[in-house]
Coordinates of C-alpha atoms in Angstrom, one line a residue:
X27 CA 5.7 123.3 107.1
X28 CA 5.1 122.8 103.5
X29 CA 8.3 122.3 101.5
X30 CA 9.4 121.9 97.6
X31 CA 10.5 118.5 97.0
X32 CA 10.9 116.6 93.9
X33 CA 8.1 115.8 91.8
X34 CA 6.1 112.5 92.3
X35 CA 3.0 110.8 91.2
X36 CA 1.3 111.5 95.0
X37 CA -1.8 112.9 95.8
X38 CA -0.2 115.3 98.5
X39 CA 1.6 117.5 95.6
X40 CA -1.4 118.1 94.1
X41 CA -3.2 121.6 95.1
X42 CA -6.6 123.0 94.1
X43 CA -7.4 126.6 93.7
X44 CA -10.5 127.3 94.1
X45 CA -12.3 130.5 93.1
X46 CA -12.6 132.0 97.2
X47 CA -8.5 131.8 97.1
X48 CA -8.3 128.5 99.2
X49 CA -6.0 126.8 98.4
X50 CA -6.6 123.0 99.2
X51 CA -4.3 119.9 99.4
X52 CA -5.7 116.9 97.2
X53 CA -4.6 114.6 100.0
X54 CA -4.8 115.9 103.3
X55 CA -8.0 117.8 102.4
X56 CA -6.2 120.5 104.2
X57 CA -5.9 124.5 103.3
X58 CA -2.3 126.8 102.6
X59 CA -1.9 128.3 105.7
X60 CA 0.1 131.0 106.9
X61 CA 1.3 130.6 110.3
X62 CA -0.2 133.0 112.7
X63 CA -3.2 135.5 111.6
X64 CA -1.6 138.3 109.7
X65 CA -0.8 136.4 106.5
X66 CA 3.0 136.9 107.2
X67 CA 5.0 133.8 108.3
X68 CA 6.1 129.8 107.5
X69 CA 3.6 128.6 105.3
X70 CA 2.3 125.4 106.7
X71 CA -1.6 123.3 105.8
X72 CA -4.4 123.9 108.1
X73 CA -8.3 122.9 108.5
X74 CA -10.2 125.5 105.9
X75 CA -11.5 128.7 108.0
X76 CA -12.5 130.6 105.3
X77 CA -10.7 133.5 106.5
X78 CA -8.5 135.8 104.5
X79 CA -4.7 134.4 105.5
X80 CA -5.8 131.1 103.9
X81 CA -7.2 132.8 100.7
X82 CA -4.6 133.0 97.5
X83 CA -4.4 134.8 94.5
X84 CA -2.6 133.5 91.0
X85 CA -0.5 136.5 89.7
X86 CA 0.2 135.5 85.7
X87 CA 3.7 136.5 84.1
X88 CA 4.8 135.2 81.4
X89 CA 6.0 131.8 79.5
X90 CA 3.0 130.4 81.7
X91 CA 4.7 130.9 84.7
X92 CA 3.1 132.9 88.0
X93 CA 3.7 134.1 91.6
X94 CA 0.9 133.6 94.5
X95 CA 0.0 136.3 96.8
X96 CA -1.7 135.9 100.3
X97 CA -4.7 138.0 100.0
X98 CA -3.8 139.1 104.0
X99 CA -0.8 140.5 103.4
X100 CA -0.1 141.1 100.0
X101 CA 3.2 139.1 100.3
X102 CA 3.9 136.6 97.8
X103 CA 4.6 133.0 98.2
X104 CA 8.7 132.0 98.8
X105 CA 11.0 129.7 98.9
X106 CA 13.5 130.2 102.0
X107 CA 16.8 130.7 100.3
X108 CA 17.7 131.6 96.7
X109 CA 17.9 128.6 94.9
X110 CA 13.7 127.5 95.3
X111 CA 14.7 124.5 97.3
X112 CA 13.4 124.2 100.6
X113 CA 10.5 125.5 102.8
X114 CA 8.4 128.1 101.7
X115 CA 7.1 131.3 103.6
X116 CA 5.5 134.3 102.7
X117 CA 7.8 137.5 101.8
X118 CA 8.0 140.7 100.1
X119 CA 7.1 140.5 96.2
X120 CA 10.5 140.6 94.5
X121 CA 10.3 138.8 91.0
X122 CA 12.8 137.2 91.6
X123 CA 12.9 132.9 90.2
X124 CA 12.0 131.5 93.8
X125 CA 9.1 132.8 93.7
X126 CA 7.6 131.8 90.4
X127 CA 5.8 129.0 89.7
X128 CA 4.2 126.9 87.0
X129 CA 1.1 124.4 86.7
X130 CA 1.3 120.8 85.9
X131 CA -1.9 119.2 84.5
X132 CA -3.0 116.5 86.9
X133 CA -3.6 114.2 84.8
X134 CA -0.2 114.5 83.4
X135 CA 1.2 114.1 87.2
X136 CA -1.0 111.1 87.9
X137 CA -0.3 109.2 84.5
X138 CA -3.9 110.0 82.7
X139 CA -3.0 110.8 79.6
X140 CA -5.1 113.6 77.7
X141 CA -8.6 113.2 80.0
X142 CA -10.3 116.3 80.3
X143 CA -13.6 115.9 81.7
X144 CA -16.6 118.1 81.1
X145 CA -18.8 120.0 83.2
X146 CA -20.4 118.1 86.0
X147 CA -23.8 118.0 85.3
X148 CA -26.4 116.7 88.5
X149 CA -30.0 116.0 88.6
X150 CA -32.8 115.0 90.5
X151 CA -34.2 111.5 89.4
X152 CA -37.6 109.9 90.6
X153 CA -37.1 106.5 91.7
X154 CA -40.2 105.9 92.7
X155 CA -44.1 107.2 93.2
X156 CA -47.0 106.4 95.2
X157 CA -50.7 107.1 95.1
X158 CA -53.3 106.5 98.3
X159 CA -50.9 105.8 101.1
X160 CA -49.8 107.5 104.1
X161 CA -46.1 106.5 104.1
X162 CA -43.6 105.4 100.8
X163 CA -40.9 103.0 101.5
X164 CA -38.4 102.1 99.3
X165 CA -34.8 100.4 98.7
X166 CA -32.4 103.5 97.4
X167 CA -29.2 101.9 95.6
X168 CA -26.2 104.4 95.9
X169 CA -23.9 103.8 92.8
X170 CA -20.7 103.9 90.8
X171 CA -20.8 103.1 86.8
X172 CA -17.8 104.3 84.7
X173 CA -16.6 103.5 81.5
X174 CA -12.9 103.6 83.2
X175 CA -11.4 101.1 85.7
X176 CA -11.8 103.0 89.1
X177 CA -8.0 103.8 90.4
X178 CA -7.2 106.2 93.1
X179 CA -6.3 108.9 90.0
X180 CA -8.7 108.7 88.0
X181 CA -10.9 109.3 91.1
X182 CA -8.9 112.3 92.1
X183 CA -9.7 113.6 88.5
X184 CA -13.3 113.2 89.1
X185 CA -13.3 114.9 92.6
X186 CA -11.4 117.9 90.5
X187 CA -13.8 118.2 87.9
X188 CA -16.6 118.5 90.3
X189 CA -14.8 121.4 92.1
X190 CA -13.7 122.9 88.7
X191 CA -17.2 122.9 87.0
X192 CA -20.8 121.8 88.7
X193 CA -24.3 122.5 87.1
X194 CA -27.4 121.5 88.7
X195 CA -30.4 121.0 86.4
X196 CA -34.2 122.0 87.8
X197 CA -36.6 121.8 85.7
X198 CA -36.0 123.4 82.5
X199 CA -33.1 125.4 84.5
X200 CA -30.1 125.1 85.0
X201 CA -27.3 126.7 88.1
X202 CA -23.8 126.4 89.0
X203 CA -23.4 125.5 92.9
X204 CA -21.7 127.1 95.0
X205 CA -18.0 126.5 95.7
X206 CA -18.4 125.2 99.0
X207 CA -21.5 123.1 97.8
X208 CA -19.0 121.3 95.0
X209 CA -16.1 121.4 97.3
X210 CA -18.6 119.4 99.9
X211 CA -19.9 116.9 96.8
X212 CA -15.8 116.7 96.0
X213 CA -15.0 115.7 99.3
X214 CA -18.0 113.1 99.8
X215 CA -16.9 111.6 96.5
X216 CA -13.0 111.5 98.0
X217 CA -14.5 109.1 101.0
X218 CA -16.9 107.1 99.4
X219 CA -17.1 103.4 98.5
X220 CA -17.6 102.0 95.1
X221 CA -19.6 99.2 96.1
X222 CA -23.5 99.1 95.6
X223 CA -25.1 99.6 98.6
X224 CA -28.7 99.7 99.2
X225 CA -30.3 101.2 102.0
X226 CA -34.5 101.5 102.6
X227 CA -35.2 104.9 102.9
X228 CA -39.2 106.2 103.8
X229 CA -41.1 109.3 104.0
X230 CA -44.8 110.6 104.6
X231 CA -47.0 111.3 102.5
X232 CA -49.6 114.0 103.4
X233 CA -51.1 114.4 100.1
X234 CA -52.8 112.5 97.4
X235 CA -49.4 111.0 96.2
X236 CA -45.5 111.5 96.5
X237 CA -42.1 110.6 95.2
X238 CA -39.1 109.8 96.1
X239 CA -36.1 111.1 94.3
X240 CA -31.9 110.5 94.0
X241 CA -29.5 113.1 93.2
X242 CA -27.3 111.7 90.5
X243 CA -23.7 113.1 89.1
X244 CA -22.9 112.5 85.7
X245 CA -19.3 113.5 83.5
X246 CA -18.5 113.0 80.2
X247 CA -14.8 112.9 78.7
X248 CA -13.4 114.4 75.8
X249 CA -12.0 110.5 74.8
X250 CA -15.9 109.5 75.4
X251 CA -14.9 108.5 79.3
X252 CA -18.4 108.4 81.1
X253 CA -18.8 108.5 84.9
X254 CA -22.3 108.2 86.9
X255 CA -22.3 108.8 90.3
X256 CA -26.0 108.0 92.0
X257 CA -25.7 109.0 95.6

C-alpha cells in the first residue's frame, strides 16, 4: 500500500503525472494503482498497463491546493481516517482536508534550488559519411556533458524535463513525442551510465553513399545549466 509519511529528500516521494493520467513513482518506475480492476479500493504501485484504474486526474481548488480522481471510478484519492495520516484508498468525493493535496517543486524536495529546465530539444546528428563502399563502419561514442556535477537529483530533474517537455527537430520541422516515447527516453536516461563508452556500430550501403547518424538530447537552464546527452 502507498501511505503518507513525512516529507524527505527520496526519490520514492516523488510522483509524475503525466498527460494519459498515469501516475508514475520517480523511484520504483512503478504506476498508482488501485487494487482490483474497478478503480475502487487500497491504493497500492503497480507495473504501467495503460488501463483506465491507473489513469488520474488533477481536480484544482483553491490556495493551490487539489484533489485526484481515479478516472475508473470517479472516486477521489483518501487518506484512511480523518486526520490525512495513514494509508490512502480511493472513496467517495467529499471535500473534505484528507483529501486535498498540494505540489512541491522537485527541485525544492531534492535541494536544487531555482533550476527549471527548458524544453528538451533532440536531433539527429551525422557522425559520419561514406562514398564507393558496400558497408560503413564506425566507432559511436555514447555521452554525458553537463555544465552541473552529475548527482542522483539533478539527474532525476533531467529525466522530468524530458517527460515534461520533448521536441524532436527534422529538417526544418519540428514535433513533440509522444508520452510514451519521452516516458521511454526518461526511463533509458534513469538506467544509464555516465561514462563514455564507445561501441563500433556498421551498416550497408546499397547506394552511391550513406551516413550514419546519433540521436542527441540537449537542455538548457534558466541559470544557463546546459546538459547533452548523445545516445
Amino acid at each position: 500500500d502507498v501511505n503518507t509519511y513525512l516529507c524527505e529528500e527520496d526519490l520514492d516521494q516523488i510522483w509524475t503525472l503525466y498527460e494519459n493520467g498515469e501516475l508514475i513513482n520517480r523511484q520504483s518506475g512503478l504506476c498508482l494503482d488501485v487494487s482490483g480492476r474497478t478503480g475502487y479500493g487500497n491504493i497500492g504501485t503497480y507495473y504501467c498497463e495503460n488501463k483506465k484504474d491507473q489513469m488520474w486526474e488533477k481536480l484544482d481548488k483553491q490556495d493551490g491546493l487539489f484533489t485526484v480522481r481515479n478516472k475508473l471510478s470517479g472516486q477521489c484519492v483518501d487518506v484512511n481516517g480523518s486526520d490525512g495520516k495513514g494509508s490512502i484508498q480511493t472513496y467517495a468525493c467529499t471535500n473534505t482536508d484528507d483529501q486535498d493535496w498540494n505540489l512541491v517543486p522537485e527541485e525544492e524536495v531534492l535541494g536544487l534550488g531555482e533550476l527549471v529546465w527548458g524544453r528538451a530539444q533532440g536531433s539527429w546528428r551525422p557522425i559520419a559519411c561514406g562514398e564507393g563502399i558496400s558497408e560503413l563502419i564506425v566507432g559511436v561514442t555514447k555521452s554525458v556533458t553537463t555544465s552541473h556535477e552529475l548527482t542522483e537529483e539533478f539527474s532525476v530533474s533531467i529525466a522530468t524535463a524530458i517527460t515534461a517537455a520533448f521536441d524532436v527537430g527534422v529538417g526544418s520541422v519540428e514535433a513533440s513525442v509522444s508520452v510514451e516515447t519521452a516516458k521511454s527516453f526518461a526511463t533509458t536516461w534513469g538506467t544509464e551510465t555516465i561514462d563514455e563508452i564507445t561501441t563500433t556500430r556498421s551498416c550497408k550501403v546499397t547506394g552511391d553513399s550513406a551516413c550514419m547518424y546519433q540521436f542527441v538530447i540537449e537542455l538548457e537552464g534558466d541559470e544557463d545549466e546546459t546538459f547533452s546527452w548523445a545516445n
